[in-house]
């Protein structure tokens, strides 16, 4: 994949992995549009990278996803890459009382949005040159961490969807890429909860080199091992993670 000459939309792109990945496209001369819910986070990202375009949008809400497609089609018709990166992670115990609307929102953000956005943008992407969809899943797609059960289920489903999408689009120009992060030091789940993770720029530098070289499923460190593990190896990984 060429990192230059694209127009890319990154959901949840104002922070963390989305911003670190977006930077590689930006520094190679691509036009970058970031979307997210928090205006202050979007403005902060734009201060860092002044040519980036920012757009407030909550991808957990279907009407906002449709409005996002319309905005891009009208204002950035050259858009050729969709990066489904927005995600939230909640630590919950299924047996304890919890707000169903919060759980629904986690499913909507992590799973419904990438599926719906793919549907909404594919007719547009099919008419562009070098089109691609990059879905951000997780090492937890392959072996769950039981303290974040809904998150892991959404990421496993997104991995599955990404495989089917790639298969369905194999005869088209649309490349379907899966980015499989390990624990990365971002604010995922809340500030301070992922400080044990790898450095976000170290992660992005490695995976973007491989995506640029044409790889379609890319992990880093522990997630590279997990995505390639056999079923018996996954059982060992599951026990180690949840022990
Ligand atoms: N960090 C890790 O250890 C790790 C590991 C595996 C996979 N991942 C995945 O990597 C992706 C990026 O996460 P991150 O680690 O970079 O954490 P992050 O910094 O918290 O980034 C998540 C981004 O998503 C945005 N977002 C959340 N809900 C949204 C919504 N409804 N609509 C639009 N934007 C929304 C957030 O912005 P607003 O709050 O302003 O909307 C934020 O910018 C996620 O899909 C996550 O699951 C992360």
mmCIF file of N, CA and C and ligand atoms in Angstrom, residues 11-18 35-38 41 57-60 84-88 109-110 136-139 151 155 181-189 194, ligand 1:
data_model
loop_
_atom_site.group_PDB
_atom_site.id
_atom_site.type_symbol
_atom_site.label_atom_id
_atom_site.label_comp_id
_atom_site.label_asym_id
_atom_site.label_seq_id
_atom_site.Cartn_x
_atom_site.Cartn_y
_atom_site.Cartn_z
ATOM 1 N N UNK A 11 -11.399 6.709 11.964
ATOM 2 C CA UNK A 11 -12.342 6.881 13.072
ATOM 3 C C UNK A 11 -11.553 6.784 14.382
ATOM 4 N N UNK A 12 -11.928 7.607 15.346
ATOM 5 C CA UNK A 12 -11.189 7.617 16.613
ATOM 6 C C UNK A 12 -9.733 8.000 16.415
ATOM 7 N N UNK A 13 -9.492 8.873 15.436
ATOM 8 C CA UNK A 13 -8.112 9.165 15.043
ATOM 9 C C UNK A 13 -7.421 10.264 15.830
ATOM 10 N N UNK A 14 -8.098 10.878 16.784
ATOM 11 C CA UNK A 14 -7.483 12.022 17.476
ATOM 12 C C UNK A 14 -6.434 11.616 18.504
ATOM 13 N N UNK A 15 -6.409 10.356 18.880
ATOM 14 C CA UNK A 15 -5.501 9.924 19.956
ATOM 15 C C UNK A 15 -4.901 8.556 19.609
ATOM 16 N N UNK A 16 -3.940 8.144 20.446
ATOM 17 C CA UNK A 16 -3.463 6.763 20.487
ATOM 18 C C UNK A 16 -3.051 6.165 19.145
ATOM 19 N N UNK A 17 -3.499 4.934 18.911
ATOM 20 C CA UNK A 17 -3.096 4.171 17.733
ATOM 21 C C UNK A 17 -3.579 4.857 16.446
ATOM 22 N N UNK A 18 -4.803 5.359 16.446
ATOM 23 C CA UNK A 18 -5.343 6.012 15.251
ATOM 24 C C UNK A 18 -4.469 7.173 14.816
ATOM 25 N N UNK A 35 -11.833 11.529 12.828
ATOM 26 C CA UNK A 35 -13.108 11.803 13.500
ATOM 27 C C UNK A 35 -13.109 11.198 14.893
ATOM 28 N N UNK A 36 -13.913 11.784 15.748
ATOM 29 C CA UNK A 36 -14.020 11.331 17.130
ATOM 30 C C UNK A 36 -15.104 12.135 17.825
ATOM 31 N N UNK A 37 -15.385 11.766 19.086
ATOM 32 C CA UNK A 37 -16.468 12.454 19.790
ATOM 33 C C UNK A 37 -16.011 13.748 20.452
ATOM 34 N N UNK A 38 -14.778 13.764 21.000
ATOM 35 C CA UNK A 38 -14.350 14.906 21.814
ATOM 36 C C UNK A 38 -13.687 15.975 20.952
ATOM 37 N N UNK A 41 -10.024 16.859 21.956
ATOM 38 C CA UNK A 41 -9.013 15.894 21.501
ATOM 39 C C UNK A 41 -8.722 16.090 20.014
ATOM 40 N N UNK A 57 -17.775 13.306 15.384
ATOM 41 C CA UNK A 57 -18.748 12.271 15.004
ATOM 42 C C UNK A 57 -18.706 11.142 16.030
ATOM 43 N N UNK A 58 -19.884 10.659 16.403
ATOM 44 C CA UNK A 58 -19.976 9.500 17.293
ATOM 45 C C UNK A 58 -20.360 8.293 16.437
ATOM 46 N N UNK A 59 -19.384 7.429 16.157
ATOM 47 C CA UNK A 59 -19.662 6.309 15.233
ATOM 48 C C UNK A 59 -20.521 5.213 15.867
ATOM 49 N N UNK A 60 -20.827 5.331 17.160
ATOM 50 C CA UNK A 60 -21.717 4.323 17.762
ATOM 51 C C UNK A 60 -23.173 4.558 17.347
ATOM 52 N N UNK A 84 -11.040 1.821 10.278
ATOM 53 C CA UNK A 84 -11.984 1.591 11.375
ATOM 54 C C UNK A 84 -11.173 1.339 12.648
ATOM 55 N N UNK A 85 -10.927 2.425 13.359
ATOM 56 C CA UNK A 85 -10.037 2.351 14.527
ATOM 57 C C UNK A 85 -10.743 2.661 15.848
ATOM 58 N N UNK A 86 -11.840 3.430 15.826
ATOM 59 C CA UNK A 86 -12.488 3.847 17.080
ATOM 60 C C UNK A 86 -12.836 2.613 17.909
ATOM 61 N N UNK A 87 -12.560 2.696 19.194
ATOM 62 C CA UNK A 87 -12.884 1.563 20.055
ATOM 63 C C UNK A 87 -12.936 1.968 21.509
ATOM 64 N N UNK A 88 -13.732 1.259 22.278
ATOM 65 C CA UNK A 88 -13.751 1.451 23.727
ATOM 66 C C UNK A 88 -13.629 0.081 24.396
ATOM 67 N N UNK A 109 -19.821 0.648 19.026
ATOM 68 C CA UNK A 109 -18.579 1.344 18.634
ATOM 69 C C UNK A 109 -17.588 0.370 17.994
ATOM 70 N N UNK A 110 -17.403 -0.771 18.645
ATOM 71 C CA UNK A 110 -16.322 -1.678 18.237
ATOM 72 C C UNK A 110 -16.698 -2.582 17.071
ATOM 73 N N UNK A 136 -9.023 -2.222 12.776
ATOM 74 C CA UNK A 136 -8.143 -2.402 13.936
ATOM 75 C C UNK A 136 -8.817 -3.386 14.889
ATOM 76 N N UNK A 137 -8.247 -4.572 14.982
ATOM 77 C CA UNK A 137 -8.815 -5.575 15.896
ATOM 78 C C UNK A 137 -7.954 -5.598 17.159
ATOM 79 N N UNK A 138 -7.431 -6.756 17.539
ATOM 80 C CA UNK A 138 -6.648 -6.858 18.775
ATOM 81 C C UNK A 138 -6.072 -8.267 18.887
ATOM 82 N N UNK A 139 -4.975 -8.394 19.633
ATOM 83 C CA UNK A 139 -4.514 -9.742 20.000
ATOM 84 C C UNK A 139 -5.618 -10.475 20.753
ATOM 85 N N UNK A 151 -15.670 -6.493 25.111
ATOM 86 C CA UNK A 151 -14.619 -5.971 24.217
ATOM 87 C C UNK A 151 -14.028 -7.106 23.385
ATOM 88 N N UNK A 155 -14.073 -7.790 19.300
ATOM 89 C CA UNK A 155 -12.837 -7.833 18.501
ATOM 90 C C UNK A 155 -12.694 -9.177 17.782
ATOM 91 N N UNK A 181 -3.234 -5.005 17.159
ATOM 92 C CA UNK A 181 -2.304 -4.508 18.182
ATOM 93 C C UNK A 181 -2.222 -5.436 19.387
ATOM 94 N N UNK A 182 -1.048 -5.441 20.043
ATOM 95 C CA UNK A 182 -0.946 -6.051 21.373
ATOM 96 C C UNK A 182 -1.367 -4.966 22.379
ATOM 97 N N UNK A 183 -1.068 -5.134 23.657
ATOM 98 C CA UNK A 183 -1.290 -4.025 24.599
ATOM 99 C C UNK A 183 -0.361 -2.881 24.204
ATOM 100 N N UNK A 184 -0.962 -1.710 23.977
ATOM 101 C CA UNK A 184 -0.204 -0.522 23.566
ATOM 102 C C UNK A 184 -0.488 0.573 24.603
ATOM 103 N N UNK A 185 0.525 1.358 24.910
ATOM 104 C CA UNK A 185 0.376 2.399 25.940
ATOM 105 C C UNK A 185 -0.438 3.580 25.401
ATOM 106 N N UNK A 186 -1.759 3.469 25.540
ATOM 107 C CA UNK A 186 -2.684 4.544 25.146
ATOM 108 C C UNK A 186 -3.683 4.723 26.299
ATOM 109 N N UNK A 187 -4.685 5.563 26.065
ATOM 110 C CA UNK A 187 -5.703 5.787 27.106
ATOM 111 C C UNK A 187 -6.881 4.818 26.983
ATOM 112 N N UNK A 188 -6.736 3.742 26.202
ATOM 113 C CA UNK A 188 -7.845 2.799 26.032
ATOM 114 C C UNK A 188 -8.363 2.321 27.397
ATOM 115 N N UNK A 189 -9.669 2.386 27.585
ATOM 116 C CA UNK A 189 -10.274 1.947 28.850
ATOM 117 C C UNK A 189 -10.193 2.997 29.944
ATOM 118 N N UNK A 194 -3.228 1.323 30.480
ATOM 119 C CA UNK A 194 -2.417 0.570 29.509
ATOM 120 C C UNK A 194 -0.946 0.996 29.521
HETATM 121 N N1 LIG B 1 -4.216 0.200 23.374
HETATM 122 C C1 LIG B 1 -4.273 -1.105 23.303
HETATM 123 O O1 LIG B 1 -3.697 -1.821 24.132
HETATM 124 C C2 LIG B 1 -5.034 -1.768 22.175
HETATM 125 C C3 LIG B 1 -4.828 -3.118 21.944
HETATM 126 C C4 LIG B 1 -5.547 -3.746 20.928
HETATM 127 C C5 LIG B 1 -6.416 -3.008 20.141
HETATM 128 N N2 LIG B 1 -6.592 -1.686 20.385
HETATM 129 C C6 LIG B 1 -7.558 -0.966 19.546
HETATM 130 O O2 LIG B 1 -6.980 0.173 18.975
HETATM 131 C C7 LIG B 1 -8.014 1.118 18.691
HETATM 132 C C8 LIG B 1 -7.570 2.483 19.173
HETATM 133 O O3 LIG B 1 -7.481 2.465 20.593
HETATM 134 P P1 LIG B 1 -6.306 3.187 21.384
HETATM 135 O O4 LIG B 1 -5.579 2.158 22.108
HETATM 136 O O5 LIG B 1 -5.583 4.118 20.494
HETATM 137 O O6 LIG B 1 -7.127 3.975 22.504
HETATM 138 P P2 LIG B 1 -7.616 5.488 22.550
HETATM 139 O O7 LIG B 1 -6.473 6.422 22.524
HETATM 140 O O8 LIG B 1 -8.585 5.556 23.666
HETATM 141 O O9 LIG B 1 -8.349 5.658 21.140
HETATM 142 C C9 LIG B 1 -9.678 5.329 20.922
HETATM 143 C C10 LIG B 1 -10.258 6.459 20.077
HETATM 144 O O10 LIG B 1 -11.575 6.106 19.686
HETATM 145 C C11 LIG B 1 -12.391 7.255 19.819
HETATM 146 N N3 LIG B 1 -13.760 6.813 20.020
HETATM 147 C C12 LIG B 1 -14.251 6.050 21.022
HETATM 148 N N4 LIG B 1 -15.570 5.889 20.883
HETATM 149 C C13 LIG B 1 -15.912 6.560 19.750
HETATM 150 C C14 LIG B 1 -17.131 6.782 19.090
HETATM 151 N N5 LIG B 1 -18.282 6.278 19.554
HETATM 152 N N6 LIG B 1 -17.127 7.536 17.960
HETATM 153 C C15 LIG B 1 -15.977 8.058 17.490
HETATM 154 N N7 LIG B 1 -14.777 7.878 18.072
HETATM 155 C C16 LIG B 1 -14.763 7.152 19.191
HETATM 156 C C17 LIG B 1 -11.821 8.016 21.010
HETATM 157 O O11 LIG B 1 -12.107 9.389 20.924
HETATM 158 P P3 LIG B 1 -13.402 10.053 21.625
HETATM 159 O O12 LIG B 1 -13.469 9.487 23.015
HETATM 160 O O13 LIG B 1 -13.107 11.498 21.578
HETATM 161 O O14 LIG B 1 -14.553 9.683 20.781
HETATM 162 C C18 LIG B 1 -10.334 7.771 20.833
HETATM 163 O O15 LIG B 1 -9.749 8.797 20.048
HETATM 164 C C19 LIG B 1 -9.271 0.593 19.359
HETATM 165 O O16 LIG B 1 -10.101 -0.034 18.415
HETATM 166 C C20 LIG B 1 -8.743 -0.429 20.351
HETATM 167 O O17 LIG B 1 -9.684 -1.419 20.643
HETATM 168 C C21 LIG B 1 -5.925 -1.052 21.376
#
